[in-house]
Coordinates of C-alpha atoms in Angstrom, one line a residue:
M22 CA 11.8 17.7 10.4
N23 CA 14.4 15.6 9.1
T24 CA 14.2 16.1 9.2
P25 CA 15.3 15.1 8.2
P26 CA 17.3 12.6 8.2
V27 CA 20.8 11.7 8.4
D28 CA 24.2 12.2 6.9
H29 CA 26.5 14.4 8.8
D30 CA 28.0 15.6 5.6
T31 CA 25.0 15.8 3.5
D32 CA 23.5 19.2 2.7
Y33 CA 20.9 19.5 5.4
P34 CA 19.6 17.5 8.3
L35 CA 17.7 14.9 6.6
P36 CA 16.0 12.7 6.3
L37 CA 13.8 11.9 9.1
P38 CA 10.1 12.5 9.1
A39 CA 9.4 16.0 8.0
F40 CA 5.7 15.5 7.6
G41 CA 3.5 13.0 9.4
A42 CA 0.0 12.3 10.1
G43 CA -2.1 13.4 13.0
A44 CA -4.7 12.1 15.3
E45 CA -7.4 12.1 12.7
D46 CA -8.6 8.8 11.3
A47 CA -8.4 7.9 7.6
G48 CA -11.0 9.5 5.5
G49 CA -10.2 13.1 6.1
M50 CA -11.7 15.6 3.7
P51 CA -14.3 14.6 1.1
P52 CA -13.1 13.9 -2.4
Q53 CA -12.7 16.9 -4.8
S54 CA -15.0 17.1 -7.7
D55 CA -12.3 17.5 -10.3
P56 CA -10.7 14.1 -11.1
S57 CA -7.5 15.6 -12.5
S58 CA -4.4 14.3 -10.8
C59 CA -2.5 16.4 -8.3
S60 CA 0.7 15.1 -9.9
Q61 CA -0.1 17.1 -12.9
S62 CA -1.4 20.3 -11.2
I63 CA -2.1 21.6 -7.8
C64 CA -5.5 20.8 -6.2
P65 CA -8.3 22.2 -8.4
A66 CA -10.0 23.9 -5.5
I67 CA -7.0 26.1 -4.9
E68 CA -7.0 27.9 -8.2
P69 CA -10.0 30.3 -7.8
D70 CA -8.8 31.5 -4.4
V71 CA -5.2 32.2 -5.1
P72 CA -3.9 35.1 -7.3
T73 CA -1.3 34.4 -9.9
P74 CA 1.6 33.0 -7.9
R75 CA 4.7 35.0 -7.5
P76 CA 8.0 33.2 -7.7
A77 CA 8.3 32.5 -3.9
L78 CA 4.9 30.8 -3.9
H79 CA 5.2 29.1 -7.3
T80 CA 3.9 25.6 -7.3
D81 CA 5.7 22.9 -9.3
T82 CA 4.2 19.7 -10.6
L83 CA 5.5 16.4 -9.4
A84 CA 7.2 15.6 -12.7
D85 CA 8.9 19.0 -12.7
S86 CA 9.8 18.6 -9.0
V87 CA 11.7 15.4 -9.7
L88 CA 13.5 16.9 -12.8
I89 CA 14.5 20.1 -10.9
L90 CA 15.5 18.1 -7.8
L91 CA 17.7 15.7 -9.7
S92 CA 19.3 18.5 -11.8
L93 CA 20.5 20.4 -8.7
T94 CA 21.1 17.3 -6.6
V95 CA 24.0 16.3 -8.8
V96 CA 25.9 19.5 -8.1
Q97 CA 24.8 19.5 -4.4
R98 CA 25.8 16.0 -3.7
L99 CA 29.2 16.5 -5.5
V100 CA 29.8 19.4 -3.2
G101 CA 28.8 17.4 -0.2
F102 CA 31.0 14.5 -1.1
V103 CA 34.1 16.7 -1.6
R104 CA 33.4 18.4 1.7
A105 CA 33.1 15.0 3.5
V106 CA 36.4 13.8 2.0
L107 CA 38.2 16.9 3.2
F108 CA 36.7 16.6 6.6
C109 CA 37.9 13.0 6.8
R110 CA 41.3 13.9 5.5
W111 CA 41.9 16.8 7.8
M112 CA 40.3 15.7 11.1
D113 CA 41.4 13.0 13.4
A114 CA 39.0 10.1 14.2
D115 CA 38.1 11.5 17.6
Q116 CA 37.3 14.9 16.2
L117 CA 35.3 13.4 13.4
G118 CA 33.4 11.4 16.1
Q119 CA 32.7 14.6 18.0
W120 CA 31.3 16.2 14.8
D121 CA 29.1 13.1 14.2
L122 CA 27.6 13.2 17.7
A123 CA 27.2 17.0 17.6
F124 CA 25.3 16.9 14.3
S125 CA 23.2 14.0 15.7
F126 CA 22.3 16.2 18.6
L127 CA 21.2 19.0 16.3
V128 CA 19.1 16.6 14.2
L129 CA 17.5 15.3 17.4
A130 CA 17.0 18.7 19.1
A131 CA 15.7 20.8 16.1
P132 CA 12.3 19.2 15.8
L133 CA 12.1 18.4 19.5
V134 CA 12.3 22.0 20.7
V135 CA 9.6 23.3 18.4
L136 CA 7.3 20.3 19.0
A137 CA 7.7 19.4 15.3
L138 CA 5.2 22.1 14.4
P139 CA 6.8 22.8 10.9
G140 CA 6.2 19.1 10.2
A141 CA 2.5 19.8 9.9
F142 CA 3.1 22.2 7.0
G143 CA 2.9 19.5 4.4
R144 CA -0.5 18.5 5.7
Y145 CA -2.2 21.9 6.4
I146 CA -0.6 24.5 4.2
E147 CA -3.1 23.9 1.4
H148 CA -6.0 23.8 4.0
Y149 CA -5.3 27.3 5.1
R150 CA -4.2 28.5 1.7
Q151 CA -7.6 27.6 0.2
R152 CA -9.3 29.6 3.1
S153 CA -7.1 32.7 2.5
Q154 CA -5.6 32.2 6.0
L155 CA -2.1 31.2 5.0
R156 CA -0.5 34.5 6.2
T157 CA -2.0 34.0 9.7
F158 CA -1.0 30.4 9.9
V159 CA 2.6 31.1 8.9
R160 CA 3.0 34.1 11.1
R161 CA 1.7 32.4 14.2
T162 CA 3.7 29.2 13.8
L163 CA 6.8 31.3 13.1
L164 CA 6.4 33.2 16.4
F165 CA 5.6 30.0 18.3
C166 CA 8.7 28.2 17.0
A167 CA 11.0 31.2 17.5
T168 CA 10.0 31.5 21.1
L169 CA 10.5 27.8 21.9
T170 CA 13.9 27.8 20.1
A171 CA 15.2 30.8 22.1
V172 CA 14.2 29.1 25.3
A173 CA 15.8 25.8 24.3
A174 CA 19.1 27.5 23.3
T175 CA 19.3 29.2 26.6
I176 CA 18.7 26.0 28.5
I177 CA 21.4 24.2 26.5
Y178 CA 23.9 27.0 27.1
F179 CA 23.5 27.0 30.9
G180 CA 23.3 23.2 31.1
R181 CA 26.2 22.6 28.7
A182 CA 28.4 20.7 31.2
W183 CA 25.7 18.1 32.0
L184 CA 24.7 17.9 28.3
S185 CA 28.3 17.4 27.3
T186 CA 28.5 14.3 29.5
L187 CA 25.2 13.0 28.0
V188 CA 26.2 13.7 24.3
F189 CA 30.0 13.2 24.3
G190 CA 30.5 11.0 27.4
S191 CA 32.6 13.7 29.2
P192 CA 32.0 17.2 30.6
E193 CA 35.2 18.5 29.0
H194 CA 33.3 19.3 25.8
A195 CA 31.1 22.0 27.4
S196 CA 32.5 24.7 25.0
L197 CA 31.3 22.6 22.0
M198 CA 27.8 22.4 23.6
A199 CA 27.8 26.2 23.9
S200 CA 28.5 26.4 20.1
L201 CA 25.7 23.9 19.5
A202 CA 23.3 26.2 21.5
L203 CA 24.0 29.0 19.1
C204 CA 23.9 26.8 16.0
L205 CA 20.5 25.4 17.0
L206 CA 18.9 28.8 16.4
S207 CA 19.9 28.9 12.7
V208 CA 19.2 25.2 12.1
V209 CA 15.6 25.4 13.3
A210 CA 15.1 28.5 11.2
F211 CA 16.5 26.7 8.1
N212 CA 14.4 23.6 8.7
F213 CA 11.3 25.9 9.1
S214 CA 12.0 27.5 5.7
I215 CA 12.6 24.2 4.0
E216 CA 9.4 22.7 5.4
L217 CA 7.4 25.8 4.4
F218 CA 8.5 25.9 0.8
T219 CA 8.4 22.1 0.4
A220 CA 4.7 22.2 1.5
L221 CA 4.1 25.0 -1.0
R222 CA 5.6 22.7 -3.6
N223 CA 8.1 25.3 -4.7
V224 CA 10.8 22.8 -5.6
R225 CA 12.9 25.4 -7.4
L226 CA 13.4 27.5 -4.3
V227 CA 13.8 24.5 -2.0
S228 CA 16.5 23.1 -4.3
L229 CA 18.2 26.5 -4.4
L230 CA 18.2 26.8 -0.6
Q231 CA 19.7 23.3 -0.3
L232 CA 22.4 24.2 -2.8
I233 CA 23.2 27.4 -1.1
N234 CA 23.4 25.6 2.3
S235 CA 25.7 23.0 0.8
L236 CA 28.0 25.5 -0.8
M237 CA 28.2 27.7 2.2
F238 CA 28.8 24.8 4.5
A239 CA 31.6 23.6 2.3
T240 CA 33.2 27.0 2.0
L241 CA 32.9 27.9 5.7
G242 CA 33.8 24.4 6.9
V243 CA 36.9 24.0 4.8
G244 CA 37.9 27.6 5.5
L245 CA 37.6 27.3 9.3
L246 CA 39.4 24.0 9.4
F247 CA 42.2 25.4 7.3
V248 CA 42.7 28.8 8.9
W249 CA 41.5 28.2 12.5
H250 CA 41.8 24.7 14.0
R251 CA 40.9 21.3 12.8
A252 CA 38.3 20.4 15.4
A253 CA 34.6 19.6 15.6
E254 CA 33.8 23.2 16.8
S255 CA 34.9 24.7 13.5
V256 CA 32.5 22.4 11.6
V257 CA 29.7 23.2 14.0
L258 CA 30.1 26.9 13.6
A259 CA 30.4 26.5 9.8
Y260 CA 27.1 24.5 9.6
G261 CA 25.3 27.1 11.7
G262 CA 26.6 29.9 9.5
A263 CA 25.5 28.1 6.3
C264 CA 22.0 27.6 7.7
L265 CA 21.8 31.3 8.6
I266 CA 22.8 32.5 5.2
S267 CA 20.2 30.1 3.6
V268 CA 17.5 31.5 5.9
I269 CA 18.3 35.1 4.9
V270 CA 17.8 34.1 1.2
A271 CA 14.5 32.2 2.1
M272 CA 13.0 35.1 4.0
T273 CA 13.9 37.5 1.2
C274 CA 12.0 35.3 -1.3
L275 CA 9.0 35.0 1.1
R276 CA 8.9 38.7 1.7
R277 CA 8.5 39.4 -2.0
S278 CA 5.3 37.4 -2.1
W279 CA 3.9 38.0 1.4
A280 CA 1.9 41.1 0.4
V281 CA 0.1 39.4 -2.4
L282 CA -1.3 36.6 -0.3
P283 CA -5.0 37.0 0.3
Q284 CA -6.2 37.7 3.8
A285 CA -9.6 36.4 4.9
D286 CA -12.1 38.9 6.2
D287 CA -12.8 36.7 9.3
L288 CA -9.8 36.2 11.6
L289 CA -8.6 32.7 12.4
P290 CA -9.3 32.1 16.1
H291 CA -6.3 30.9 18.0
R292 CA -8.3 28.0 19.6
E293 CA -9.4 26.8 16.2
L294 CA -5.9 26.9 14.8
W295 CA -4.1 25.2 17.6
A296 CA -6.8 22.6 18.3
K297 CA -6.4 21.4 14.7
V298 CA -2.7 21.6 14.3
I299 CA -1.3 20.6 17.7
P300 CA -2.8 17.1 17.8
F301 CA -1.4 16.5 14.3
A302 CA 2.0 18.0 15.2
G303 CA 2.0 15.9 18.4
W304 CA 2.1 12.7 16.3
V305 CA 4.7 14.2 14.0
W306 CA 6.8 15.1 17.1
T307 CA 6.5 11.6 18.4
G308 CA 7.4 10.1 15.1
S309 CA 10.3 12.5 14.6
L310 CA 11.7 11.9 18.1
L311 CA 11.5 8.1 17.7
A312 CA 13.0 8.3 14.1
N313 CA 15.9 10.5 15.2
L314 CA 16.6 8.3 18.3
F315 CA 16.4 5.3 16.0
D316 CA 19.1 6.9 13.8
V317 CA 21.5 8.0 16.5
A318 CA 21.0 5.1 19.1
D319 CA 24.0 3.1 17.8
R320 CA 26.5 6.0 18.1
Y321 CA 25.4 6.9 21.6
M322 CA 25.5 3.3 22.5
I323 CA 29.2 3.2 21.3
V324 CA 30.0 6.2 23.6
H325 CA 28.3 4.9 26.7
W326 CA 28.4 1.1 26.2
S327 CA 31.7 0.3 24.6
P328 CA 33.9 -2.1 26.5
A329 CA 36.6 -0.6 28.7
T330 CA 39.6 -0.8 26.4
T331 CA 42.3 1.6 25.2
V332 CA 40.2 2.5 22.1
D333 CA 38.6 6.0 22.5
P334 CA 34.8 5.6 21.9
L335 CA 34.8 8.9 20.0
A336 CA 37.4 7.5 17.6
V337 CA 35.2 4.5 17.1
V338 CA 32.3 6.8 16.2
G339 CA 34.7 8.6 13.8
Q340 CA 35.4 5.2 12.1
Y341 CA 31.7 4.6 11.9
H342 CA 31.2 8.0 10.5
S343 CA 33.6 7.3 7.6
S344 CA 31.5 4.3 6.6
R345 CA 28.3 6.4 6.5
V346 CA 29.5 9.3 4.4
V347 CA 28.6 7.9 1.0
P348 CA 25.7 5.6 2.0
L349 CA 23.8 8.5 3.6
L350 CA 24.5 10.7 0.6
L351 CA 22.7 8.1 -1.5
V352 CA 19.9 7.8 1.1
S353 CA 19.4 11.6 1.2
V354 CA 18.6 11.7 -2.5
A355 CA 15.9 9.1 -2.1
T356 CA 14.4 10.8 1.0
M357 CA 14.4 14.2 -0.7
L358 CA 12.5 12.7 -3.6
G359 CA 10.1 11.2 -1.1
S360 CA 9.6 14.5 0.7
M361 CA 8.8 16.1 -2.6
M362 CA 6.2 13.5 -3.4
T363 CA 4.4 13.8 -0.1
P364 CA 2.3 16.9 -0.8
H365 CA 1.3 15.5 -4.2
L366 CA 0.3 12.2 -2.7
S367 CA -1.6 13.9 0.1
C368 CA -3.5 15.9 -2.4
D369 CA -4.4 12.7 -4.4
W370 CA -5.5 11.1 -1.1
E371 CA -7.8 13.9 -0.1
A372 CA -9.2 13.9 -3.7
G373 CA -10.3 10.3 -3.2
R374 CA -7.6 8.8 -5.4
R375 CA -6.2 6.4 -2.8
H376 CA -5.6 3.5 -5.2
A377 CA -3.4 5.9 -7.2
V378 CA -1.4 6.8 -4.1
S379 CA -0.8 3.1 -3.4
V380 CA 0.3 2.3 -7.0
R381 CA 2.6 5.3 -7.3
L382 CA 4.2 4.8 -3.9
N383 CA 4.7 1.1 -4.4
L384 CA 6.4 1.8 -7.7
F385 CA 8.6 4.4 -6.1
L386 CA 9.6 2.1 -3.3
K387 CA 10.8 -0.5 -5.8
L388 CA 12.7 2.0 -7.8
V389 CA 14.4 3.4 -4.7
A390 CA 15.5 -0.1 -3.6
F391 CA 16.9 -1.2 -7.0
L392 CA 18.6 2.1 -7.8
L393 CA 20.2 2.3 -4.3
V394 CA 21.5 -1.3 -4.5
F395 CA 23.0 -0.5 -7.9
A396 CA 24.7 2.7 -6.6
A397 CA 25.8 0.9 -3.5
S398 CA 27.5 -1.8 -5.6
G399 CA 29.5 0.9 -7.3
V400 CA 30.5 2.3 -3.9
L401 CA 31.8 -1.1 -2.9
L402 CA 33.8 -1.4 -6.1
L403 CA 35.4 2.0 -5.4
A404 CA 35.8 1.5 -1.7
P405 CA 39.6 0.7 -1.8
L406 CA 40.2 4.0 -3.7
L407 CA 37.9 5.9 -1.3
F408 CA 39.3 4.7 1.9
G409 CA 42.9 4.2 0.8
V410 CA 43.4 7.4 -1.2
A411 CA 40.7 9.9 -0.4
F412 CA 40.6 9.1 3.4
Q413 CA 44.4 8.5 3.5
G414 CA 44.0 5.0 4.9
K415 CA 42.9 6.3 8.3
F416 CA 39.6 4.5 8.6
H417 CA 40.1 0.7 8.2
G418 CA 37.4 0.1 10.7
G419 CA 34.9 2.1 8.6
Q420 CA 35.8 0.2 5.4
A421 CA 35.3 -3.2 7.1
V422 CA 31.7 -2.4 8.0
L423 CA 30.8 -0.6 4.8
P424 CA 28.8 -3.4 3.1
W425 CA 26.5 -3.6 6.1
T426 CA 26.2 0.1 6.4
L427 CA 25.1 0.3 2.7
T428 CA 22.6 -2.5 3.3
Y429 CA 20.9 -0.9 6.3
C430 CA 21.0 2.6 4.8
T431 CA 19.0 1.2 1.8
W432 CA 16.4 -0.3 4.2
F433 CA 16.4 3.0 6.1
A434 CA 15.5 4.9 2.9
M435 CA 12.8 2.4 2.0
L436 CA 11.1 2.6 5.4
L437 CA 11.0 6.4 5.2
V438 CA 9.4 6.2 1.8
A439 CA 6.9 3.5 2.9
Q440 CA 5.9 5.6 5.9
I441 CA 4.5 8.3 3.6
Y442 CA 1.4 6.1 3.2
L443 CA 0.8 6.1 6.9
W444 CA 1.1 9.9 6.9
C445 CA -1.5 10.2 4.0
A446 CA -3.8 7.8 5.9
E447 CA -3.3 9.9 9.1
K448 CA -2.1 6.9 11.0
A449 CA 1.3 8.2 12.0
R450 CA 0.9 6.4 15.3
L451 CA 1.4 3.1 13.5
G452 CA 4.7 4.5 12.1
S453 CA 5.7 5.6 15.6
L454 CA 4.9 2.1 16.9
A455 CA 7.1 0.5 14.3
L456 CA 10.0 2.9 15.1
L457 CA 9.5 2.3 18.8
I458 CA 9.8 -1.5 18.3
G459 CA 12.8 -0.9 16.0
L460 CA 14.5 1.4 18.5
A461 CA 14.0 -1.1 21.3
T462 CA 15.5 -3.8 19.1
N463 CA 18.4 -1.6 18.2
I464 CA 19.3 -0.8 21.8
S465 CA 18.8 -4.4 22.9
L466 CA 21.0 -5.9 20.2
N467 CA 23.6 -3.2 20.7
A468 CA 23.8 -4.1 24.4
V469 CA 24.5 -7.7 23.4
L470 CA 26.7 -7.4 20.3
L471 CA 28.6 -4.1 21.0
P472 CA 30.7 -5.4 23.9
R473 CA 31.5 -8.6 22.0
L474 CA 32.0 -7.5 18.4
G475 CA 32.7 -3.8 18.8
L476 CA 31.8 -1.6 15.8
R477 CA 30.7 -4.6 13.7
G478 CA 28.3 -5.5 16.4
A479 CA 26.8 -2.1 16.4
V480 CA 26.3 -2.1 12.6
L481 CA 24.7 -5.6 12.7
A482 CA 22.3 -4.5 15.4
T483 CA 21.3 -1.4 13.4
S484 CA 20.8 -3.4 10.3
S485 CA 18.5 -5.9 12.0
A486 CA 16.5 -3.0 13.5
N487 CA 16.1 -1.3 10.2
L488 CA 14.9 -4.4 8.4
L489 CA 12.4 -5.2 11.2
T490 CA 11.0 -1.6 11.1
L491 CA 10.6 -1.7 7.3
I492 CA 8.7 -4.9 7.5
L493 CA 6.4 -3.6 10.2
I494 CA 5.6 -0.4 8.3
L495 CA 4.8 -2.4 5.2
S496 CA 2.5 -4.6 7.2
F497 CA 0.7 -1.7 8.7
N498 CA 0.4 -0.2 5.2
R499 CA -1.3 -3.4 3.9
R500 CA -3.9 -3.1 6.7
L501 CA -4.8 0.3 5.4
G502 CA -5.1 -0.7 1.8
F503 CA -1.5 -0.4 0.5
L504 CA -1.0 -2.9 -2.3
T505 CA 2.2 -4.9 -2.0
D506 CA 3.2 -7.6 -4.4
R507 CA 6.0 -10.0 -5.0
G508 CA 8.1 -7.3 -6.5
T509 CA 7.8 -5.3 -3.2
W510 CA 9.2 -8.1 -1.1
I511 CA 12.0 -8.8 -3.7
A512 CA 12.9 -5.1 -3.4
V513 CA 13.1 -5.5 0.4
A514 CA 15.4 -8.6 0.1
A515 CA 17.7 -7.2 -2.6
P516 CA 20.0 -5.1 -0.4
I517 CA 21.2 -8.3 1.4
A518 CA 23.2 -9.0 -1.8
L519 CA 25.5 -6.1 -0.9
T520 CA 26.9 -8.1 2.1
L521 CA 28.1 -10.7 -0.4
G522 CA 30.2 -8.3 -2.4
P523 CA 29.7 -6.0 -5.4
A524 CA 30.0 -8.8 -8.0
V525 CA 27.1 -10.8 -6.4
A526 CA 25.0 -7.6 -6.0
L527 CA 25.4 -6.7 -9.6
L528 CA 24.5 -10.2 -10.7
V529 CA 21.4 -10.1 -8.6
L530 CA 20.4 -6.7 -10.1
A531 CA 21.0 -8.0 -13.6
A532 CA 18.6 -10.9 -12.9
I533 CA 16.1 -8.5 -11.5
A534 CA 16.3 -6.3 -14.6
L535 CA 15.8 -9.2 -17.0
D536 CA 12.9 -10.5 -15.0
A537 CA 11.3 -7.1 -14.9
I538 CA 11.5 -6.8 -18.7
G539 CA 10.4 -10.4 -19.4
S540 CA 7.5 -10.8 -16.9
D541 CA 5.1 -9.0 -14.6
R542 CA 6.5 -10.4 -11.3
L543 CA 8.6 -7.4 -10.3
L544 CA 6.7 -4.6 -12.1
N545 CA 3.1 -5.1 -12.9
P546 CA 1.5 -3.8 -16.1
T547 CA 0.1 -0.6 -14.3
E548 CA 3.6 0.2 -13.0
K549 CA 5.2 -0.3 -16.4
Q550 CA 2.5 1.9 -18.0
L551 CA 3.3 4.7 -15.4
L552 CA 7.0 4.5 -16.3
V553 CA 6.3 4.7 -20.0
Q554 CA 3.9 7.6 -19.5
S555 CA 6.6 9.5 -17.5
A556 CA 9.2 8.8 -20.2
V557 CA 6.9 10.0 -22.9
Q558 CA 6.0 13.1 -20.9
Y559 CA 9.7 14.1 -20.5
L560 CA 10.5 13.4 -24.2
N561 CA 7.6 15.6 -25.2
K562 CA 8.8 18.3 -22.9
L563 CA 12.3 18.1 -24.3
K564 CA 10.9 18.4 -27.8
R565 CA 8.9 21.5 -26.9
L566 CA 11.9 23.1 -25.3
R567 CA 14.0 22.3 -28.4
R568 CA 11.3 23.8 -30.7
T569 CA 11.2 26.9 -28.5
G570 CA 14.9 27.2 -28.6
Q571 CA 15.0 26.9 -32.4
A572 CA 12.2 29.5 -32.7
T573 CA 14.1 32.0 -30.6
G574 CA 17.4 31.3 -32.1
C575 CA 18.9 30.0 -28.8

């Protein structure tokens, strides 16, 4: 659960592994007899067993998922950006650093306390749906997660002084830890809802919940900062309240369709359920823990490993936070798209279309890299306006490390996308191994560079760790049949151009675009055909919508 993850001012705890692979070996279930692609419809075997879907359980195609997601993401990300700017304008660097660490704690704790069980939804929802056991599966996992979360929140509350020292470097923030204990309840519930409806491929509802969460977080956060006090505690309570409101909407939608779900005559034995799901969730839990530690290690290293100077470590974290606001907004879009692809690719994998999974995922990986580098170049061009005007010139340290932050955030998005192949192949342990090596590299390099170079050293260490992890994951994918080509490795190298300035990065992208049009080195013929087919599909859909509108007089 990513959840995951993660920008502290994006619309939900991202983007860390929300769905992983379990202990089973590749091979999984036998191929389905129907050769139709899951990207165009849901798995054929599901249709006879499921009544006409109600809105809460409506299943969207992959093409529709992308269109819906991009439509709502524009508004959602605009809200997130405005909120982030206001937070940076109104909060001091040390308070911004406290919020950064507090949110990192929530991202780390949310999947940890529930053993990442909702992360198994993407893999097993269809399994139990086909067997008319979905109600039993959801009910039992909900009760399990609710119990574990209540226990964890109680432990956090009574251990708030010790945890304050661990998270913030001082016991004086115990009251903030008490707020985090309360906030954790609603965050886990929100993540549970998002994982459930994402696995059901109801992109409309997922996008709506994300938008509600973003709007409520902005409204409550700005309101509390303005009328109460401009501190991290206001933002934490606002985030918890936004998650709670989103959960109420989600449960209302689920309740409408709960009664129409078929219930199998034979009950699902507890032993059979947990013996299948827990080993899988265990690997998801391991991967989620490592991924979240990988994401937050540099900030906690700043708090506990910074040289003894007059600079407050929390203020340094606040400077770092300012450099991550826009990059992680960009990354969250890519990772949200990846999470929407996962159930469709998993369905293709189990239907025996594994070559199609490789082709589609490799193309998506390239597109993510090139589009993020293009967007990051625009961010660099506008950086003086962003930091000088929007942030009121308070974060010069953040502006100085922005090019490297954009670079490693692009690699971070790519490794999360590439890891989907390991999940489909049920080899998540290889992804966990890559993250473990990356985490060890990050901590080791931070220990060396942070005392010498300060914030720049932390960002360089994180960049190196992200690149190494991405290369390891792609290497593991190749061993399992993932087809990389020259274009894949050019996509991996492209973000380095950002460290040379926006002009150089745009020139590199122009050369890449010309080469992609004139040759097959970057995009092979199959990938180009996929892009053309997608474009034609959307054009035909727009034509049908236009004809429908003309016929109805709209």
